[in-house]
Amino acid sequence: MLDLVLAVLHHLLVLSLAGLMMAGFVLVRPGLGGGALKTLGGIDASYGGTAVLILVVGFSRVFLGAKGADFYLHNPVFWAKIAAFAAVGLLSIQPTISILKWRKQAAADPAFVPSDADVAKVRKVMLVELLVFALIPIFAAAMARGYGL
């Protein structure tokens, strides 16, 4: 039963992260300010928290799940999945820094709106994040079907 609970939690968290990533991407657009900027800050914080939970539950699956650690730790597809997740995390740093900076500027000046150029830079990185994120379920599906063993 523990394996099932961990698998369900892991999948729900990954789907939640995908939704949060897309919501953030949709919100970051020219004219971003005010309430949308505050909402974006909440989404970004939730994104970080959800990513941490994914790691906790995911590694719990590795060490406590039915397949056992050997299934995962000796599988290069598992490590490709982890590398893609790490790349998404690294890519998320720049947008998070920008969002924090924008929120600080908006707190000082309620009329603040990030420049279109800054928004475009952040959207570009977020798009790359989404594209790399798409590799994670691909690697998971391959691993579940025995690839990499």
PDB file of C-alpha atoms in Angstrom:
ATOM      1  CA  MET A   1       0.000   0.000   0.000  1.00  0.00           C
ATOM      2  CA  LEU A   2       2.888   2.395   0.745  1.00  0.00           C
ATOM      3  CA  ASP A   3       4.155   2.002  -2.824  1.00  0.00           C
ATOM      4  CA  LEU A   4       0.736   2.954  -4.225  1.00  0.00           C
ATOM      5  CA  VAL A   5       0.403   5.990  -1.937  1.00  0.00           C
ATOM      6  CA  LEU A   6       3.888   7.204  -2.854  1.00  0.00           C
ATOM      7  CA  ALA A   7       3.241   6.685  -6.577  1.00  0.00           C
ATOM      8  CA  VAL A   8      -0.060   8.568  -6.461  1.00  0.00           C
ATOM      9  CA  LEU A   9       1.459  11.437  -4.455  1.00  0.00           C
ATOM     10  CA  HIS A  10       4.421  11.624  -6.801  1.00  0.00           C
ATOM     11  CA  HIS A  11       2.219  11.788  -9.895  1.00  0.00           C
ATOM     12  CA  LEU A  12      -0.134  14.367  -8.374  1.00  0.00           C
ATOM     13  CA  LEU A  13       2.803  16.544  -7.364  1.00  0.00           C
ATOM     14  CA  VAL A  14       4.368  16.337 -10.817  1.00  0.00           C
ATOM     15  CA  LEU A  15       1.051  17.288 -12.419  1.00  0.00           C
ATOM     16  CA  SER A  16       0.718  20.150  -9.927  1.00  0.00           C
ATOM     17  CA  LEU A  17       4.201  21.367 -10.812  1.00  0.00           C
ATOM     18  CA  ALA A  18       3.322  21.306 -14.510  1.00  0.00           C
ATOM     19  CA  GLY A  19       0.213  23.366 -13.789  1.00  0.00           C
ATOM     20  CA  LEU A  20       2.152  25.865 -11.687  1.00  0.00           C
ATOM     21  CA  MET A  21       4.797  26.197 -14.383  1.00  0.00           C
ATOM     22  CA  MET A  22       2.175  26.851 -17.040  1.00  0.00           C
ATOM     23  CA  ALA A  23       0.275  29.300 -14.825  1.00  0.00           C
ATOM     24  CA  GLY A  24       3.473  31.250 -14.224  1.00  0.00           C
ATOM     25  CA  PHE A  25       4.285  31.253 -17.920  1.00  0.00           C
ATOM     26  CA  VAL A  26       0.814  32.556 -18.783  1.00  0.00           C
ATOM     27  CA  LEU A  27       1.034  35.345 -16.195  1.00  0.00           C
ATOM     28  CA  VAL A  28       4.454  36.604 -17.305  1.00  0.00           C
ATOM     29  CA  ARG A  29       3.511  38.873 -20.167  1.00  0.00           C
ATOM     30  CA  PRO A  30       3.887  42.547 -21.087  1.00  0.00           C
ATOM     31  CA  GLY A  31       1.946  44.809 -18.739  1.00  0.00           C
ATOM     32  CA  LEU A  32       2.448  42.501 -15.742  1.00  0.00           C
ATOM     33  CA  GLY A  33       1.868  44.413 -12.543  1.00  0.00           C
ATOM     34  CA  GLY A  34      -0.301  44.858  -9.486  1.00  0.00           C
ATOM     35  CA  GLY A  35      -2.396  41.862  -8.495  1.00  0.00           C
ATOM     36  CA  ALA A  36      -1.006  39.647 -11.272  1.00  0.00           C
ATOM     37  CA  LEU A  37       2.518  40.234  -9.980  1.00  0.00           C
ATOM     38  CA  LYS A  38       1.431  39.285  -6.465  1.00  0.00           C
ATOM     39  CA  THR A  39      -0.269  36.151  -7.806  1.00  0.00           C
ATOM     40  CA  LEU A  40       2.869  35.310  -9.779  1.00  0.00           C
ATOM     41  CA  GLY A  41       4.923  35.536  -6.583  1.00  0.00           C
ATOM     42  CA  GLY A  42       2.582  33.060  -4.882  1.00  0.00           C
ATOM     43  CA  ILE A  43       2.733  30.706  -7.854  1.00  0.00           C
ATOM     44  CA  ASP A  44       6.519  30.869  -7.902  1.00  0.00           C
ATOM     45  CA  ALA A  45       6.726  30.105  -4.166  1.00  0.00           C
ATOM     46  CA  SER A  46       4.303  27.196  -4.608  1.00  0.00           C
ATOM     47  CA  TYR A  47       6.425  25.974  -7.505  1.00  0.00           C
ATOM     48  CA  GLY A  48       9.494  25.809  -5.265  1.00  0.00           C
ATOM     49  CA  GLY A  49       7.638  24.051  -2.463  1.00  0.00           C
ATOM     50  CA  THR A  50       6.098  21.546  -4.840  1.00  0.00           C
ATOM     51  CA  ALA A  51       9.509  20.782  -6.368  1.00  0.00           C
ATOM     52  CA  VAL A  52      10.904  20.006  -2.912  1.00  0.00           C
ATOM     53  CA  LEU A  53       7.956  17.718  -2.169  1.00  0.00           C
ATOM     54  CA  ILE A  54       8.511  15.922  -5.483  1.00  0.00           C
ATOM     55  CA  LEU A  55      12.092  15.198  -4.465  1.00  0.00           C
ATOM     56  CA  VAL A  56      11.070  13.952  -1.017  1.00  0.00           C
ATOM     57  CA  VAL A  57       8.301  11.702  -2.334  1.00  0.00           C
ATOM     58  CA  GLY A  58      10.322  10.618  -5.360  1.00  0.00           C
ATOM     59  CA  PHE A  59      13.321   9.509  -3.317  1.00  0.00           C
ATOM     60  CA  SER A  60      10.944   7.867  -0.849  1.00  0.00           C
ATOM     61  CA  ARG A  61       9.715   5.804  -3.804  1.00  0.00           C
ATOM     62  CA  VAL A  62      13.311   4.897  -4.628  1.00  0.00           C
ATOM     63  CA  PHE A  63      14.182   3.700  -1.137  1.00  0.00           C
ATOM     64  CA  LEU A  64      10.797   2.567   0.223  1.00  0.00           C
ATOM     65  CA  GLY A  65       8.910   1.571  -2.925  1.00  0.00           C
ATOM     66  CA  ALA A  66       8.195  -1.896  -4.239  1.00  0.00           C
ATOM     67  CA  LYS A  67      10.792  -1.828  -7.044  1.00  0.00           C
ATOM     68  CA  GLY A  68      13.668  -1.164  -4.668  1.00  0.00           C
ATOM     69  CA  ALA A  69      16.632   1.164  -4.933  1.00  0.00           C
ATOM     70  CA  ASP A  70      18.570  -1.110  -7.323  1.00  0.00           C
ATOM     71  CA  PHE A  71      15.891  -0.695  -9.988  1.00  0.00           C
ATOM     72  CA  TYR A  72      16.398   3.075  -9.961  1.00  0.00           C
ATOM     73  CA  LEU A  73      19.986   3.699  -8.932  1.00  0.00           C
ATOM     74  CA  HIS A  74      21.495   1.484 -11.626  1.00  0.00           C
ATOM     75  CA  ASN A  75      19.272   2.776 -14.404  1.00  0.00           C
ATOM     76  CA  PRO A  76      20.721   5.517 -16.646  1.00  0.00           C
ATOM     77  CA  VAL A  77      17.208   6.569 -17.671  1.00  0.00           C
ATOM     78  CA  PHE A  78      16.461   7.316 -13.990  1.00  0.00           C
ATOM     79  CA  TRP A  79      19.558   9.530 -13.878  1.00  0.00           C
ATOM     80  CA  ALA A  80      18.489  11.238 -17.111  1.00  0.00           C
ATOM     81  CA  LYS A  81      15.151  11.973 -15.418  1.00  0.00           C
ATOM     82  CA  ILE A  82      16.948  13.364 -12.372  1.00  0.00           C
ATOM     83  CA  ALA A  83      19.227  15.443 -14.624  1.00  0.00           C
ATOM     84  CA  ALA A  84      16.212  16.898 -16.441  1.00  0.00           C
ATOM     85  CA  PHE A  85      14.594  17.742 -13.096  1.00  0.00           C
ATOM     86  CA  ALA A  86      17.832  19.390 -11.923  1.00  0.00           C
ATOM     87  CA  ALA A  87      18.066  21.357 -15.183  1.00  0.00           C
ATOM     88  CA  VAL A  88      14.511  22.619 -14.701  1.00  0.00           C
ATOM     89  CA  GLY A  89      15.443  23.655 -11.168  1.00  0.00           C
ATOM     90  CA  LEU A  90      18.536  25.505 -12.352  1.00  0.00           C
ATOM     91  CA  LEU A  91      16.595  27.193 -15.134  1.00  0.00           C
ATOM     92  CA  SER A  92      13.993  28.365 -12.598  1.00  0.00           C
ATOM     93  CA  ILE A  93      16.538  30.421 -10.649  1.00  0.00           C
ATOM     94  CA  GLN A  94      16.652  33.374 -13.043  1.00  0.00           C
ATOM     95  CA  PRO A  95      12.859  33.790 -13.320  1.00  0.00           C
ATOM     96  CA  THR A  96      12.522  33.514  -9.533  1.00  0.00           C
ATOM     97  CA  ILE A  97      15.153  36.213  -9.009  1.00  0.00           C
ATOM     98  CA  SER A  98      13.386  38.439 -11.535  1.00  0.00           C
ATOM     99  CA  ILE A  99       9.985  37.875  -9.909  1.00  0.00           C
ATOM    100  CA  LEU A 100      11.389  38.687  -6.448  1.00  0.00           C
ATOM    101  CA  LYS A 101      13.026  41.833  -7.841  1.00  0.00           C
ATOM    102  CA  TRP A 102       9.814  42.879  -9.590  1.00  0.00           C
ATOM    103  CA  ARG A 103       7.753  42.339  -6.445  1.00  0.00           C
ATOM    104  CA  LYS A 104      10.207  44.436  -4.420  1.00  0.00           C
ATOM    105  CA  GLN A 105       9.983  47.222  -6.989  1.00  0.00           C
ATOM    106  CA  ALA A 106       6.179  46.974  -7.005  1.00  0.00           C
ATOM    107  CA  ALA A 107       6.110  47.241  -3.207  1.00  0.00           C
ATOM    108  CA  ALA A 108       8.045  50.509  -3.467  1.00  0.00           C
ATOM    109  CA  ASP A 109       6.039  51.765  -6.445  1.00  0.00           C
ATOM    110  CA  PRO A 110       2.526  50.307  -6.912  1.00  0.00           C
ATOM    111  CA  ALA A 111       2.526  51.514 -10.538  1.00  0.00           C
ATOM    112  CA  PHE A 112       5.640  49.450 -11.357  1.00  0.00           C
ATOM    113  CA  VAL A 113       5.479  47.255 -14.448  1.00  0.00           C
ATOM    114  CA  PRO A 114       8.529  45.281 -15.647  1.00  0.00           C
ATOM    115  CA  SER A 115       9.909  46.290 -19.013  1.00  0.00           C
ATOM    116  CA  ASP A 116       8.804  44.315 -22.046  1.00  0.00           C
ATOM    117  CA  ALA A 117      12.434  43.286 -22.581  1.00  0.00           C
ATOM    118  CA  ASP A 118      12.707  41.888 -19.031  1.00  0.00           C
ATOM    119  CA  VAL A 119       9.412  40.052 -19.450  1.00  0.00           C
ATOM    120  CA  ALA A 120      10.585  38.587 -22.769  1.00  0.00           C
ATOM    121  CA  LYS A 121      13.831  37.323 -21.169  1.00  0.00           C
ATOM    122  CA  VAL A 122      11.949  35.629 -18.345  1.00  0.00           C
ATOM    123  CA  ARG A 123       9.374  34.102 -20.725  1.00  0.00           C
ATOM    124  CA  LYS A 124      12.168  32.681 -22.872  1.00  0.00           C
ATOM    125  CA  VAL A 125      13.753  30.932 -19.887  1.00  0.00           C
ATOM    126  CA  MET A 126      10.345  29.702 -18.702  1.00  0.00           C
ATOM    127  CA  LEU A 127       9.659  28.253 -22.149  1.00  0.00           C
ATOM    128  CA  VAL A 128      12.959  26.366 -22.068  1.00  0.00           C
ATOM    129  CA  GLU A 129      12.012  25.142 -18.568  1.00  0.00           C
ATOM    130  CA  LEU A 130       8.720  23.794 -19.905  1.00  0.00           C
ATOM    131  CA  LEU A 131      10.442  22.061 -22.803  1.00  0.00           C
ATOM    132  CA  VAL A 132      13.019  20.390 -20.543  1.00  0.00           C
ATOM    133  CA  PHE A 133      10.251  19.486 -18.078  1.00  0.00           C
ATOM    134  CA  ALA A 134       8.526  17.577 -20.901  1.00  0.00           C
ATOM    135  CA  LEU A 135      11.476  15.168 -20.904  1.00  0.00           C
ATOM    136  CA  ILE A 136      10.703  14.037 -17.346  1.00  0.00           C
ATOM    137  CA  PRO A 137       7.525  12.037 -18.107  1.00  0.00           C
ATOM    138  CA  ILE A 138       9.187  10.705 -21.255  1.00  0.00           C
ATOM    139  CA  PHE A 139      12.059   9.313 -19.176  1.00  0.00           C
ATOM    140  CA  ALA A 140       9.607   8.055 -16.531  1.00  0.00           C
ATOM    141  CA  ALA A 141       7.556   6.168 -19.122  1.00  0.00           C
ATOM    142  CA  ALA A 142      10.714   4.660 -20.652  1.00  0.00           C
ATOM    143  CA  MET A 143      11.979   3.611 -17.234  1.00  0.00           C
ATOM    144  CA  ALA A 144       8.656   2.039 -16.281  1.00  0.00           C
ATOM    145  CA  ARG A 145       8.886  -0.079 -19.434  1.00  0.00           C
ATOM    146  CA  GLY A 146      12.334  -1.394 -18.556  1.00  0.00           C
ATOM    147  CA  TYR A 147      14.526   0.859 -20.690  1.00  0.00           C
ATOM    148  CA  GLY A 148      17.941   1.469 -19.223  1.00  0.00           C
ATOM    149  CA  LEU A 149      18.160  -1.818 -17.349  1.00  0.00           C
TER     150      LEU A 149
END
